[in-house]
CSV table of C-alpha atoms and ligand atoms in Angstrom, one decimal:
chain,number,residue,atom,x,y,z
A,1,UNK,CA,23.8,-4.5,-1.1
A,2,UNK,CA,22.1,-5.2,2.1
A,3,UNK,CA,19.3,-7.2,2.5
A,4,UNK,CA,16.7,-8.8,4.8
A,5,UNK,CA,15.7,-12.2,5.0
A,6,UNK,CA,12.6,-13.1,7.1
A,7,UNK,CA,12.1,-16.8,7.5
A,8,UNK,CA,11.4,-18.3,10.5
A,9,UNK,CA,12.8,-22.2,9.3
A,10,UNK,CA,16.0,-21.8,11.4
A,11,UNK,CA,18.0,-23.7,9.1
A,12,UNK,CA,16.7,-22.4,5.7
A,13,UNK,CA,17.5,-19.1,7.1
A,14,UNK,CA,20.8,-19.7,8.3
A,15,UNK,CA,22.4,-21.6,4.8
A,16,UNK,CA,19.9,-18.2,2.6
A,17,UNK,CA,22.0,-16.0,5.1
A,18,UNK,CA,25.5,-17.6,3.8
A,19,UNK,CA,24.3,-18.8,0.5
A,20,UNK,CA,24.1,-14.5,0.1
A,21,UNK,CA,26.5,-13.5,1.7
A,22,UNK,CA,28.9,-15.7,-0.7
A,23,UNK,CA,27.5,-13.8,-3.5
A,24,UNK,CA,28.3,-10.5,-1.7
A,25,UNK,CA,25.1,-9.6,-0.6
A,26,UNK,CA,25.2,-8.4,3.3
A,27,UNK,CA,22.8,-10.4,5.5
A,28,UNK,CA,20.5,-10.0,8.1
A,29,UNK,CA,17.9,-12.6,9.1
A,30,UNK,CA,14.5,-12.2,11.3
A,31,UNK,CA,12.9,-15.5,12.6
A,32,UNK,CA,9.4,-14.2,12.9
A,33,UNK,CA,6.7,-11.8,11.8
A,34,UNK,CA,7.6,-8.7,14.2
A,35,UNK,CA,10.9,-8.4,14.1
A,36,UNK,CA,11.0,-9.0,10.6
A,37,UNK,CA,8.6,-5.9,10.0
A,38,UNK,CA,10.6,-3.3,12.5
A,39,UNK,CA,14.3,-4.6,11.3
A,40,UNK,CA,12.2,-3.2,7.7
A,41,UNK,CA,11.2,-0.1,8.6
A,42,UNK,CA,14.4,1.0,10.9
A,43,UNK,CA,17.0,-0.1,8.2
A,44,UNK,CA,17.3,0.7,4.8
A,45,UNK,CA,17.5,-2.2,3.1
A,46,UNK,CA,17.8,-2.9,-0.9
A,47,UNK,CA,16.1,-5.7,-0.4
A,48,UNK,CA,13.6,-7.8,1.6
A,49,UNK,CA,13.5,-11.8,0.7
A,50,UNK,CA,9.7,-12.6,2.7
A,51,UNK,CA,8.7,-15.8,3.8
A,52,UNK,CA,4.8,-15.9,4.1
A,53,UNK,CA,3.8,-18.5,6.7
A,54,UNK,CA,5.5,-16.4,10.2
A,55,UNK,CA,4.9,-16.4,13.4
A,56,UNK,CA,3.5,-13.1,14.8
A,57,UNK,CA,3.2,-11.5,11.5
A,58,UNK,CA,2.1,-13.3,8.3
A,59,UNK,CA,4.1,-12.4,4.8
A,60,UNK,CA,1.3,-10.3,3.2
A,61,UNK,CA,0.8,-8.3,6.4
A,62,UNK,CA,4.6,-7.5,6.5
A,63,UNK,CA,4.5,-6.8,3.0
A,64,UNK,CA,1.2,-4.2,3.1
A,65,UNK,CA,2.6,-2.8,6.4
A,66,UNK,CA,5.1,-1.7,4.8
A,67,UNK,CA,3.7,-0.5,1.8
A,68,UNK,CA,0.7,1.8,3.6
A,69,UNK,CA,4.3,3.2,5.1
A,70,UNK,CA,5.5,4.5,1.8
A,71,UNK,CA,8.5,2.0,2.2
A,72,UNK,CA,9.0,0.6,-1.8
A,73,UNK,CA,12.0,-1.8,-0.8
A,74,UNK,CA,12.0,-4.7,-3.4
A,75,UNK,CA,10.2,-7.8,-1.7
A,76,UNK,CA,10.4,-11.3,-3.2
A,77,UNK,CA,8.4,-13.7,-1.8
A,78,UNK,CA,9.5,-17.0,-0.4
A,79,UNK,CA,6.1,-19.3,-0.4
A,80,UNK,CA,5.3,-23.1,0.2
A,81,UNK,CA,1.9,-22.8,-1.0
A,82,UNK,CA,2.2,-22.8,-4.9
A,83,UNK,CA,-1.2,-21.4,-6.0
A,84,UNK,CA,-2.0,-18.5,-8.3
A,85,UNK,CA,-4.6,-16.7,-5.7
A,86,UNK,CA,-1.9,-16.6,-3.1
A,87,UNK,CA,0.5,-15.2,-5.8
A,88,UNK,CA,-1.6,-12.5,-6.8
A,89,UNK,CA,-2.5,-11.9,-3.0
A,90,UNK,CA,0.8,-10.8,-2.8
A,91,UNK,CA,1.5,-8.7,-5.9
A,92,UNK,CA,-2.0,-7.1,-4.9
A,93,UNK,CA,-0.3,-6.3,-1.4
A,94,UNK,CA,2.7,-5.0,-3.5
A,95,UNK,CA,5.2,-7.5,-3.3
A,96,UNK,CA,7.3,-7.6,-6.4
A,97,UNK,CA,8.1,-11.3,-7.0
A,98,UNK,CA,7.3,-14.1,-6.1
A,99,UNK,CA,9.4,-17.7,-5.9
A,100,UNK,CA,7.8,-21.2,-4.5
A,101,UNK,CA,9.5,-23.3,-2.3
A,102,UNK,CA,11.8,-25.5,-2.8
A,103,UNK,CA,13.9,-23.1,-5.3
A,104,UNK,CA,17.5,-23.2,-6.1
A,105,UNK,CA,20.2,-20.5,-4.9
A,106,UNK,CA,20.8,-19.5,-8.3
A,107,UNK,CA,17.6,-19.2,-9.1
A,108,UNK,CA,16.9,-16.9,-6.0
A,109,UNK,CA,19.9,-14.9,-6.5
A,110,UNK,CA,19.4,-14.3,-10.5
A,111,UNK,CA,15.7,-12.8,-9.3
A,112,UNK,CA,16.8,-11.1,-6.2
A,113,UNK,CA,19.5,-9.6,-9.0
A,114,UNK,CA,16.4,-8.6,-11.2
A,115,UNK,CA,14.8,-6.7,-8.6
A,116,UNK,CA,18.2,-5.2,-7.3
A,117,UNK,CA,18.7,-4.1,-10.8
A,118,UNK,CA,15.0,-2.1,-11.7
A,119,UNK,CA,15.2,-0.9,-7.7
A,120,UNK,CA,12.0,0.4,-5.6
A,121,UNK,CA,9.4,0.7,-8.5
A,122,UNK,CA,8.3,4.3,-9.7
A,123,UNK,CA,5.0,4.9,-7.9
A,124,UNK,CA,3.1,8.0,-9.4
A,125,UNK,CA,3.0,10.9,-6.5
A,126,UNK,CA,0.9,10.6,-3.5
A,127,UNK,CA,-1.7,13.4,-3.8
A,128,UNK,CA,-1.9,15.3,-0.6
A,129,UNK,CA,-3.4,18.0,1.5
A,130,UNK,CA,-2.0,18.7,4.1
A,131,UNK,CA,-1.6,15.1,6.3
A,132,UNK,CA,-4.2,13.8,4.8
A,133,UNK,CA,-2.8,11.6,1.7
A,134,UNK,CA,-3.8,9.2,-1.2
A,135,UNK,CA,-2.0,7.1,-3.2
A,136,UNK,CA,-3.3,6.7,-6.8
A,137,UNK,CA,-1.6,3.5,-7.0
A,138,UNK,CA,-2.3,1.8,-4.3
A,139,UNK,CA,-5.4,3.6,-3.8
A,140,UNK,CA,-4.7,4.2,0.0
A,141,UNK,CA,-5.2,6.6,2.2
A,142,UNK,CA,-3.7,8.0,5.3
A,143,UNK,CA,-4.7,11.0,8.0
A,144,UNK,CA,-0.9,11.5,9.3
A,145,UNK,CA,-0.2,8.0,10.1
A,146,UNK,CA,-3.0,6.4,10.4
A,147,UNK,CA,-4.3,4.2,7.0
A,148,UNK,CA,-7.7,4.8,6.4
A,149,UNK,CA,-10.4,2.4,5.2
A,150,UNK,CA,-12.4,4.1,2.3
A,151,UNK,CA,-14.8,2.0,-0.3
A,152,UNK,CA,-13.9,1.9,-3.8
A,153,UNK,CA,-16.2,4.6,-4.2
A,154,UNK,CA,-14.9,6.5,-1.5
A,155,UNK,CA,-11.4,6.7,-2.7
A,156,UNK,CA,-12.4,8.1,-6.0
A,157,UNK,CA,-14.4,10.7,-4.5
A,158,UNK,CA,-11.7,11.8,-2.3
A,159,UNK,CA,-9.1,11.4,-5.2
A,160,UNK,CA,-11.2,14.1,-7.3
A,161,UNK,CA,-11.6,16.8,-4.6
A,162,UNK,CA,-7.8,16.1,-3.5
A,163,UNK,CA,-6.9,17.1,-7.1
A,164,UNK,CA,-8.5,19.8,-7.4
A,165,UNK,CA,-8.1,20.9,-4.0
A,166,UNK,CA,-9.0,24.3,-3.1
A,167,UNK,CA,-11.5,24.7,-5.6
A,168,UNK,CA,-15.1,24.6,-5.6
A,169,UNK,CA,-16.6,21.7,-7.1
A,170,UNK,CA,-20.9,21.2,-8.0
A,171,UNK,CA,-22.5,17.8,-7.8
A,172,UNK,CA,-22.4,17.5,-11.2
A,173,UNK,CA,-18.9,17.8,-12.0
A,174,UNK,CA,-17.7,15.4,-9.4
A,175,UNK,CA,-20.7,13.3,-10.2
A,176,UNK,CA,-19.4,13.5,-14.8
A,177,UNK,CA,-15.9,12.5,-13.2
A,178,UNK,CA,-16.7,9.4,-10.6
A,179,UNK,CA,-19.4,7.9,-11.6
A,180,UNK,CA,-19.2,6.4,-15.5
A,181,UNK,CA,-21.7,8.1,-18.0
A,182,UNK,CA,-24.7,5.9,-17.7
A,183,UNK,CA,-25.4,6.7,-14.1
A,184,UNK,CA,-29.0,8.1,-14.2
A,185,UNK,CA,-29.8,7.7,-10.8
A,186,UNK,CA,-30.0,10.7,-8.3
A,187,UNK,CA,-27.3,13.3,-8.3
A,188,UNK,CA,-27.8,13.3,-4.6
A,189,UNK,CA,-25.8,10.3,-4.2
A,190,UNK,CA,-22.7,12.5,-4.1
A,191,UNK,CA,-24.2,13.9,-0.5
A,192,UNK,CA,-24.5,10.3,0.7
A,193,UNK,CA,-20.6,9.8,-0.7
A,194,UNK,CA,-19.7,13.0,1.1
A,195,UNK,CA,-21.0,12.3,4.4
A,196,UNK,CA,-19.0,9.1,4.3
A,197,UNK,CA,-16.3,10.2,3.6
A,198,UNK,CA,-16.5,13.2,6.1
A,199,UNK,CA,-17.2,11.3,8.8
A,200,UNK,CA,-13.7,9.5,8.1
A,201,UNK,CA,-11.6,12.1,7.1
A,202,UNK,CA,-12.9,14.1,9.0
A,203,UNK,CA,-14.9,13.8,12.0
A,204,UNK,CA,-12.6,10.8,13.5
A,205,UNK,CA,-10.3,13.4,13.7
A,206,UNK,CA,-12.1,16.5,14.9
A,207,UNK,CA,-11.3,18.2,11.6
A,208,UNK,CA,-12.9,20.0,8.6
A,209,UNK,CA,-11.4,20.1,5.2
A,210,UNK,CA,-14.4,19.1,3.3
A,211,UNK,CA,-16.3,22.5,2.9
A,212,UNK,CA,-20.0,22.8,2.1
A,213,UNK,CA,-20.3,25.5,0.0
A,214,UNK,CA,-24.4,26.5,-0.3
A,215,UNK,CA,-25.8,26.3,-3.8
A,216,UNK,CA,-22.3,25.7,-5.1
A,217,UNK,CA,-21.3,22.3,-4.1
A,218,UNK,CA,-17.7,21.6,-2.1
A,219,UNK,CA,-14.4,22.6,-1.5
A,220,UNK,CA,-11.6,20.2,0.0
A,221,UNK,CA,-9.4,22.5,2.0
A,222,UNK,CA,-5.4,22.8,0.5
A,223,UNK,CA,-4.4,22.3,3.8
A,224,UNK,CA,-6.5,19.6,5.2
A,225,UNK,CA,-8.7,21.5,6.9
B,301,CA,CA1,7.5,-20.2,7.9
């Protein structure tokens, strides 16, 4: 089992390396955020032990970037901070477990072994039309390698279009599936959202995935436009 330790306190990093190697792990160490991220992306690790306060990139940024790139290697976050908020944020960004410093070596090894047994968390299938992709679990959207920043509602509209790619959907269909039942506003709200989505997923990339079918509704090209 190959583990990457990203920790800028050198004495702690080296003692983690020695300890984990004594327990039979192969261990690589990165002392700053940028090299941690590039090593994590270059090699297939079985798990990553990740400090949060790092020079270069914050641990959360490393975590979010890996998940943005579909890398689901189990991540155990180490942190000196001990607040509920930090833990929640870490887990939201796709970390799998969390350990507050100081910790004992046997506890670290036990948590790491638990993560390795679980393996990379299974994620629901990514929805895709060509190079336009949406991960329903993390609500992230990509056009090729670009991560798109969409609002919660825009993601929901796009998810519905992707689940029915190639089909003509009326504004009413979209409204019924994306807005809750007690929405009694103007159905033309759908137009507003489609307009915003077009700017972000199509116009910004010179593409035309969302087609307007006059008098009928919209169709997302199955090939992503
Ligand atoms: Ca640190």
